[in-house]
Short mmCIF file of C-alpha atoms and ligand atoms in Angstrom, two decimals:
data_model
loop_
_atom_site.label_atom_id
_atom_site.label_comp_id
_atom_site.label_asym_id
_atom_site.label_seq_id
_atom_site.Cartn_x
_atom_site.Cartn_y
_atom_site.Cartn_z
CA MET A 15 0.02 0.21 0.00
CA GLU A 16 1.15 3.49 -1.30
CA THR A 17 0.78 5.86 1.64
CA LYS A 18 -0.19 10.02 0.52
CA ILE A 19 -0.07 13.05 2.08
CA LEU A 20 -3.87 14.95 2.45
CA ASP A 21 -4.13 18.46 2.16
CA ALA A 22 -6.16 18.88 5.63
CA ASN A 23 -7.11 22.43 4.33
CA LEU A 24 -9.45 20.70 2.11
CA ASP A 25 -12.73 19.46 3.55
CA GLU A 26 -13.28 16.64 0.84
CA ASN A 27 -9.96 15.10 2.20
CA ILE A 28 -10.88 15.36 6.09
CA GLU A 29 -14.35 13.36 4.67
CA ILE A 30 -12.32 10.80 2.83
CA CYS A 31 -10.62 10.13 6.46
CA ALA A 32 -13.47 10.48 8.35
CA GLU A 33 -15.09 7.36 5.93
CA ILE A 34 -12.06 5.31 6.22
CA ILE A 35 -12.33 5.95 10.57
CA LYS A 36 -15.60 4.92 10.02
CA SER A 37 -14.94 1.52 8.19
CA GLY A 38 -12.37 0.41 10.69
CA GLY A 39 -9.47 1.87 9.09
CA LEU A 40 -6.29 3.80 10.30
CA VAL A 41 -5.46 7.66 9.53
CA GLY A 42 -2.54 9.72 10.25
CA VAL A 43 -4.03 12.58 11.89
CA PRO A 44 -2.91 16.36 13.26
CA THR A 45 -2.66 17.65 16.14
CA GLU A 46 -1.48 20.62 18.10
CA THR A 47 1.15 18.83 20.31
CA VAL A 48 1.86 15.71 17.64
CA TYR A 49 0.52 13.67 14.98
CA GLY A 50 -1.40 10.93 16.30
CA LEU A 51 -2.80 7.28 14.29
CA GLY A 52 -6.43 7.69 14.74
CA ALA A 53 -9.28 4.88 14.53
CA ASN A 54 -13.03 4.54 15.59
CA ALA A 55 -12.03 4.16 19.94
CA LEU A 56 -15.09 2.53 20.38
CA CYS A 57 -14.31 -0.42 17.70
CA SER A 58 -11.97 -3.01 19.17
CA ASP A 59 -10.98 -4.80 15.85
CA ALA A 60 -9.87 -0.82 14.64
CA VAL A 61 -7.89 0.05 17.70
CA VAL A 62 -5.99 -3.69 17.68
CA LYS A 63 -4.72 -2.06 13.98
CA ILE A 64 -2.98 0.88 16.03
CA PHE A 65 -0.86 -1.79 18.03
CA THR A 66 0.14 -4.22 15.55
CA ALA A 67 0.96 -0.84 12.77
CA LYS A 68 3.32 1.21 15.77
CA GLY A 69 4.49 -2.24 17.32
CA ARG A 70 3.27 -0.89 20.52
CA GLN A 71 3.30 -3.23 23.90
CA PRO A 72 -0.44 -3.83 24.33
CA ASP A 73 -0.47 -3.15 27.98
CA ASN A 74 0.23 0.75 26.90
CA PRO A 75 -3.64 2.09 26.99
CA LEU A 76 -4.47 5.07 24.43
CA ILE A 77 -5.98 8.50 24.31
CA VAL A 78 -9.23 9.27 22.95
CA HIS A 79 -10.21 12.52 21.21
CA ILE A 80 -13.10 13.98 21.76
CA ALA A 81 -14.86 17.51 19.55
CA ALA A 82 -16.96 18.86 22.51
CA PRO A 83 -16.20 18.60 26.72
CA SER A 84 -20.09 17.69 26.10
CA ASP A 85 -18.81 13.80 24.60
CA VAL A 86 -17.24 12.73 27.69
CA GLY A 87 -20.26 11.26 29.00
CA ILE A 88 -20.04 8.92 25.58
CA ILE A 89 -16.80 6.83 27.71
CA VAL A 90 -16.80 8.71 31.11
CA LYS A 91 -18.68 7.66 34.12
CA ASP A 92 -18.55 9.37 37.55
CA ILE A 93 -17.39 12.51 36.13
CA PRO A 94 -15.68 14.46 38.81
CA ALA A 95 -16.09 18.31 40.15
CA VAL A 96 -12.68 18.94 39.10
CA PHE A 97 -13.08 17.91 35.54
CA TYR A 98 -15.11 21.04 35.10
CA THR A 99 -12.63 22.99 35.91
CA LEU A 100 -9.65 21.86 33.82
CA SER A 101 -11.80 20.96 30.76
CA GLU A 102 -12.92 25.18 30.96
CA ALA A 103 -9.33 26.11 31.40
CA PHE A 104 -7.48 23.76 29.21
CA TRP A 105 -9.54 22.08 26.89
CA PRO A 106 -9.63 22.68 23.50
CA GLY A 107 -5.79 21.77 24.05
CA SER A 108 -3.04 19.98 25.09
CA LEU A 109 -4.37 18.22 28.21
CA THR A 110 -5.33 14.58 28.60
CA LEU A 111 -7.69 13.44 31.37
CA ILE A 112 -7.61 10.19 32.69
CA MET A 113 -11.26 9.15 34.32
CA LYS A 114 -13.05 5.84 35.56
CA LYS A 115 -14.22 4.25 32.07
CA CYS A 116 -17.60 3.33 30.68
CA ASP A 117 -18.64 0.17 29.13
CA THR A 118 -18.79 1.36 26.01
CA VAL A 119 -14.69 1.73 25.70
CA PRO A 120 -12.75 -1.49 24.80
CA ASP A 121 -10.68 -2.79 26.69
CA SER A 122 -7.79 -2.21 23.89
CA VAL A 123 -8.00 1.14 24.36
CA THR A 124 -7.43 0.56 27.89
CA ALA A 125 -5.24 -2.08 28.63
CA GLY A 126 -7.55 -3.77 30.65
CA LEU A 127 -7.57 -0.81 33.05
CA ASP A 128 -10.61 1.13 34.49
CA THR A 129 -9.77 4.28 33.55
CA VAL A 130 -9.71 6.53 29.92
CA ALA A 131 -7.55 8.41 28.93
CA VAL A 132 -9.58 11.54 27.21
CA ARG A 133 -8.42 14.36 25.35
CA MET A 134 -10.28 17.37 23.20
CA PRO A 135 -7.92 18.67 21.22
CA GLU A 136 -7.31 22.05 20.01
CA HIS A 137 -6.50 21.52 16.42
CA PRO A 138 -9.22 22.48 13.37
CA ALA A 139 -8.78 19.73 10.96
CA MET A 140 -8.80 17.06 13.77
CA LEU A 141 -11.87 18.59 15.36
CA ASN A 142 -13.60 18.27 11.87
CA LEU A 143 -12.32 14.67 11.80
CA ILE A 144 -13.92 13.81 14.98
CA LYS A 145 -17.23 14.90 14.02
CA LYS A 146 -17.54 13.71 10.92
CA SER A 147 -16.45 10.12 12.04
CA ALA A 148 -19.33 10.87 14.30
CA THR A 149 -17.20 8.61 16.98
CA PRO A 150 -14.44 9.63 19.26
CA ILE A 151 -11.16 8.82 17.96
CA ALA A 152 -8.35 7.01 19.46
CA ALA A 153 -5.13 8.02 18.68
CA PRO A 154 -1.62 7.55 20.33
CA SER A 155 1.12 9.58 18.78
CA ALA A 156 1.95 8.31 15.68
CA ASN A 157 5.47 7.00 15.21
CA LEU A 158 7.36 3.57 15.01
CA SER A 159 7.39 2.15 18.85
CA GLY A 160 10.21 4.01 20.86
CA LYS A 161 10.42 6.34 18.09
CA PRO A 162 10.47 10.46 18.36
CA SER A 163 6.77 11.31 17.58
CA PRO A 164 5.65 13.07 14.91
CA THR A 165 5.13 16.43 14.78
CA LYS A 166 5.37 16.81 10.43
CA ALA A 167 3.24 15.23 8.27
CA GLU A 168 6.38 13.67 6.39
CA HIS A 169 7.69 12.44 9.76
CA VAL A 170 4.26 10.20 9.75
CA LYS A 171 4.87 8.95 6.31
CA ARG A 172 8.42 7.64 7.31
CA ASP A 173 7.22 5.76 9.70
CA LEU A 174 4.12 4.16 9.08
CA TYR A 175 4.71 3.92 5.16
CA GLY A 176 3.12 0.84 3.17
CA LYS A 177 0.88 0.42 6.86
CA ILE A 178 -1.96 3.31 6.77
CA GLN A 179 -3.57 4.90 3.23
CA TYR A 180 -3.52 8.70 4.27
CA VAL A 181 -2.08 10.89 6.13
CA LEU A 182 -3.78 14.29 6.90
CA ASP A 183 -1.59 17.41 7.03
CA GLY A 184 -2.19 19.56 9.22
CA GLY A 185 0.91 21.29 9.18
CA ASN A 186 3.80 21.91 11.65
CA CYS A 187 2.45 20.86 15.52
CA ARG A 188 2.39 24.17 17.25
CA VAL A 189 3.16 22.85 20.54
CA GLY A 190 5.65 19.81 19.24
CA VAL A 191 5.30 18.10 22.92
CA GLU A 192 2.45 15.44 23.64
CA SER A 193 -0.18 16.57 25.92
CA THR A 194 0.24 16.55 29.74
CA VAL A 195 -1.76 13.57 31.26
CA VAL A 196 -3.54 14.35 34.50
CA ASP A 197 -5.18 11.43 36.31
CA ILE A 198 -8.52 13.01 38.09
CA SER A 199 -9.64 9.45 38.82
CA GLY A 200 -8.26 9.86 42.77
CA ASP A 201 -8.90 12.26 45.09
CA ILE A 202 -5.76 14.70 44.32
CA PRO A 203 -4.78 15.08 40.92
CA GLN A 204 -1.92 13.96 39.56
CA ILE A 205 0.74 14.54 36.27
CA LEU A 206 1.36 11.33 35.17
CA ARG A 207 2.90 12.90 32.20
CA PRO A 208 4.22 16.33 31.88
CA GLY A 209 3.42 18.03 28.92
CA GLY A 210 1.83 21.54 26.41
CA VAL A 211 0.21 22.22 29.59
CA THR A 212 2.44 22.96 32.14
CA TYR A 213 2.69 22.73 35.83
CA GLU A 214 2.30 26.34 36.35
CA GLU A 215 -0.80 26.68 34.44
CA LEU A 216 -2.62 23.71 36.40
CA ALA A 217 -1.83 24.96 40.08
CA GLY A 218 -3.22 28.06 38.81
CA VAL A 219 -7.08 26.61 38.41
CA LEU A 220 -6.47 23.61 41.15
CA ASP A 221 -5.91 23.83 45.12
CA ILE A 222 -3.74 20.84 44.96
CA VAL A 223 -1.90 19.10 42.29
CA GLU A 224 0.62 16.20 42.35
CA ILE A 225 3.35 15.05 39.87
CA TYR A 226 3.86 11.67 40.06
CA ASN A 227 6.77 9.93 39.89
CA ALA A 228 7.11 7.15 37.70
CA ALA A 229 10.49 5.78 39.26
CA ASP A 230 8.58 5.10 42.02
CA ASP A 231 6.35 2.76 40.25
CA LEU A 232 9.36 0.93 38.48
CA ALA A 233 9.22 -1.75 41.04
CA VAL A 234 5.55 -2.86 40.82
CA ASP A 235 4.03 -5.13 38.50
CA ALA A 236 1.00 -2.27 37.04
CA PRO A 237 2.46 0.77 37.08
CA ARG A 238 0.13 3.63 37.19
CA SER A 239 0.85 5.25 34.02
CA PRO A 240 2.04 1.86 31.52
CA GLY A 241 3.75 3.96 29.07
CA MET A 242 6.07 5.78 30.91
CA LYS A 243 8.28 2.76 31.71
CA TYR A 244 9.13 1.91 27.92
CA ARG A 245 12.67 3.87 26.84
CA HIS A 246 10.84 6.46 24.35
CA TYR A 247 11.34 9.22 21.67
CA ALA A 248 14.95 7.87 21.12
CA PRO A 249 16.87 7.86 18.08
CA LYS A 250 18.68 4.78 16.89
CA ALA A 251 21.89 6.43 18.42
CA GLN A 252 23.06 6.62 21.62
CA VAL A 253 22.09 9.44 23.32
CA ILE A 254 23.71 11.00 26.40
CA ALA A 255 22.03 13.64 28.36
CA VAL A 256 23.71 16.16 29.99
CA VAL A 257 22.40 18.30 33.05
CA GLY A 258 24.01 21.30 34.12
CA SER A 259 23.84 25.23 33.69
CA PRO A 260 23.79 25.38 30.17
CA GLU A 261 27.39 26.95 30.11
CA LYS A 262 29.03 24.27 31.78
CA THR A 263 26.76 21.80 29.42
CA ALA A 264 27.89 23.49 26.45
CA LYS A 265 31.54 23.62 27.54
CA HIS A 266 31.47 19.64 28.06
CA ILE A 267 30.08 18.78 24.81
CA ARG A 268 32.34 20.67 23.06
CA GLN A 269 35.71 19.19 25.06
CA ARG A 270 33.93 15.60 23.86
CA PHE A 271 34.21 17.43 20.57
CA GLU A 272 37.53 17.73 20.59
CA LYS A 273 38.36 14.06 22.20
CA PHE A 274 35.90 12.47 19.43
CA GLY A 275 37.02 14.55 16.44
CA LYS A 276 35.16 16.31 14.58
CA GLY A 277 32.33 14.42 13.90
CA PRO A 278 33.31 11.96 11.30
CA LYS A 279 34.55 8.55 11.94
CA SER A 280 38.43 9.36 12.62
CA SER A 281 39.92 5.34 13.63
CA GLU A 282 38.09 2.62 14.51
CA LYS A 283 37.84 3.24 18.01
CA SER A 284 36.04 6.70 18.14
CA LYS A 285 32.23 6.68 17.40
CA LYS A 286 30.85 9.38 15.31
CA ILE A 287 29.45 11.75 17.41
CA ALA A 288 26.95 14.76 17.51
CA ALA A 289 25.12 17.05 19.79
CA LEU A 290 21.73 18.65 20.17
CA MET A 291 22.32 22.29 21.67
CA PHE A 292 20.16 25.53 22.41
CA ASP A 293 20.93 28.04 19.68
CA ASP A 294 22.63 30.14 21.76
CA PHE A 295 25.53 28.64 23.78
CA ALA A 296 26.32 25.92 20.15
CA ALA A 297 29.20 26.13 18.21
CA GLU A 298 29.44 25.92 14.26
CA ASN A 299 29.70 22.84 13.42
CA GLN A 300 27.99 20.39 10.74
CA SER A 301 27.32 17.60 13.50
CA ILE A 302 25.08 20.01 15.87
CA VAL A 303 21.92 20.40 15.31
CA THR A 304 19.75 23.65 17.57
CA PHE A 305 16.69 23.32 18.95
CA GLY A 306 16.05 27.12 20.19
CA ALA A 307 17.34 29.23 22.79
CA TYR A 308 18.23 28.66 26.04
CA ALA A 309 15.49 30.59 27.63
CA ASP A 310 13.29 29.93 24.78
CA HIS A 311 11.12 26.81 25.93
CA ASN A 312 8.04 26.75 23.13
CA ALA A 313 11.10 26.97 20.15
CA GLN A 314 12.69 23.87 22.43
CA ALA A 315 8.88 22.18 22.62
CA SER A 316 8.41 22.42 18.49
CA GLY A 317 11.80 21.76 17.20
CA LEU A 318 13.19 18.81 19.62
CA PHE A 319 11.17 15.73 17.49
CA ASP A 320 12.38 16.84 14.23
CA SER A 321 16.19 17.25 15.41
CA LEU A 322 16.34 14.31 17.14
CA ARG A 323 15.18 12.92 14.00
CA LYS A 324 17.49 15.40 12.06
CA LEU A 325 20.62 13.47 14.21
CA ASP A 326 19.31 10.47 13.76
CA ASN A 327 19.10 11.01 9.43
CA MET A 328 22.76 12.21 10.48
CA ASN A 329 24.11 8.57 11.62
CA ALA A 330 25.32 9.80 14.43
CA GLU A 331 26.21 7.03 17.15
CA VAL A 332 26.89 9.14 20.05
CA ILE A 333 24.34 12.00 20.25
CA TYR A 334 25.08 14.53 23.48
CA ALA A 335 22.04 16.54 24.47
CA GLN A 336 21.66 19.97 26.36
CA VAL A 337 18.65 20.03 29.10
CA PRO A 338 16.43 23.01 29.55
CA ASP A 339 15.59 24.32 33.41
CA GLU A 340 12.13 22.54 34.39
CA LYS A 341 10.12 25.56 34.53
CA GLY A 342 6.82 26.06 32.45
CA LEU A 343 7.33 24.21 29.21
CA GLY A 344 10.67 23.18 30.24
CA PHE A 345 9.71 20.66 32.36
CA ALA A 346 8.26 18.80 29.13
CA VAL A 347 11.27 19.05 27.02
CA ALA A 348 13.28 17.70 29.64
CA ASN A 349 11.29 14.65 30.83
CA ARG A 350 11.02 13.88 26.72
CA ILE A 351 15.47 14.09 26.34
CA LEU A 352 15.76 12.05 30.13
CA LYS A 353 13.86 9.27 28.21
CA ALA A 354 15.23 9.23 24.80
CA ALA A 355 18.68 9.29 27.31
CA THR A 356 20.63 5.85 27.53
CA THR A 357 23.03 7.89 29.95
CA VAL A 358 22.47 11.34 32.21
CA GLU A 359 25.48 12.77 32.91
CA LYS A 360 25.17 15.89 36.11
CA LEU A 361 27.33 18.40 35.97
O1 TXA B 2 -0.35 14.77 22.64
C1 TXA B 2 -0.36 13.73 22.49
O2 TXA B 2 -1.01 13.18 23.75
C2 TXA B 2 -0.51 12.98 21.37
C3 TXA B 2 -1.83 13.12 20.60
C4 TXA B 2 -1.60 12.32 19.28
O3 TXA B 2 -2.79 13.67 21.54
N1 TXA B 2 -1.20 11.29 22.10
C5 TXA B 2 -0.32 10.75 22.52
O4 TXA B 2 -0.24 9.21 22.90
O5 TXA B 2 1.39 11.40 23.22
P1 TXA B 2 0.39 8.35 23.57
O6 TXA B 2 -0.23 6.79 23.74
O7 TXA B 2 1.63 8.37 22.61
O8 TXA B 2 0.83 8.19 25.23
C6 TXA B 2 -0.46 8.51 25.87
C7 TXA B 2 0.00 8.08 27.18
C8 TXA B 2 0.90 6.81 27.63
O9 TXA B 2 2.27 7.34 28.39
C9 TXA B 2 -0.30 6.52 28.05
O10 TXA B 2 0.52 5.34 29.12
C10 TXA B 2 -1.32 7.00 29.03
O11 TXA B 2 -0.80 8.22 27.99
N2 TXA B 2 -2.47 6.24 29.48
C11 TXA B 2 -3.48 6.22 28.39
N3 TXA B 2 -4.10 5.95 29.37
C12 TXA B 2 -3.77 5.75 30.58
C13 TXA B 2 -4.27 5.57 31.75
N4 TXA B 2 -6.10 4.85 31.31
N5 TXA B 2 -4.23 5.83 32.40
C14 TXA B 2 -3.06 6.31 32.73
N6 TXA B 2 -2.15 6.44 31.77
C15 TXA B 2 -2.55 6.11 30.27
MG1 MG B 3 3.78 8.21 21.95
#
């Protein structure tokens, strides 16, 4: 099967993709966070195809996308009061809420959990597609499992070529990192995954919000956020995350370059190294990819995954990465780099 990119600005293309969703097929879909791989969330046979296409572990549940806050009743029961506070403040947008699920939601979506993840995205083409499909759409990020998430239609085409008929092209993703996942099924809202809506923004509307520490769960059989236990967002190369002030981390990376040579293999022993650095701390070097200025978390978020893919295409074997401070959107960007890392060096 050939995979084609369709312009999401044309209504007829949304119609074509809605027909595929209705008939139980898969479509690459744009959202403001990252591209998704969508299927009818209420049809188990369709949902199972997502796991096969991505090579995703069946114990990693999916996010269900709806087109209006009032549609939450189709898939959620016992809606807590805090849902109204959060959906009013942040929907449509990059916030996913975990609540108790209805029986209408197949077990394949939730990996057998009694909760379901729900989000109303902001991208107009995605909202239009959900409405025209007349069903909620389950969609994980549209990358092959473990790879950097896609932020351009071209990324989806490359990862899933031959596995899906169409990718709806809604342009480059504005946010660039995935939604923030917040569990509101218990007494205290807990951030399971940092993302496009920041901790500070959530704390601005909630009396109390906790950040769940996945490391606490690694020893137990059923982690609260199943997706977080796998290595993620990772290019082919070994990734070394360098944590510390941008001055120190930039100096450290420059020293590694001097030690390893300027990029291309200089001897059998030395590996081809590359780096992901802030615009304002990067040296001129063809093996350095930049992803925004140190203080510009928005640019870092929207550039991160594309930069990791570029580093992959350069066939780097070792990638040194500067890690942003954890304020605002920097928390999500740092989280993704640390998840992609095989090693963390603290300076
Ligand atoms: O921005 C996004 O969230 C994108 C776009 C396409 O909407 N989607 C996305 O989906 O990032 P995915 O499948 O790559 O990540 C979903 C995350 C995983 O970490 C998964 O474990 C968690 O949400 N999740 C889903 N359902 C859950 C549940 N019932 N309880 C706890 N975690 C859940
Ligand atoms: Mg993902």
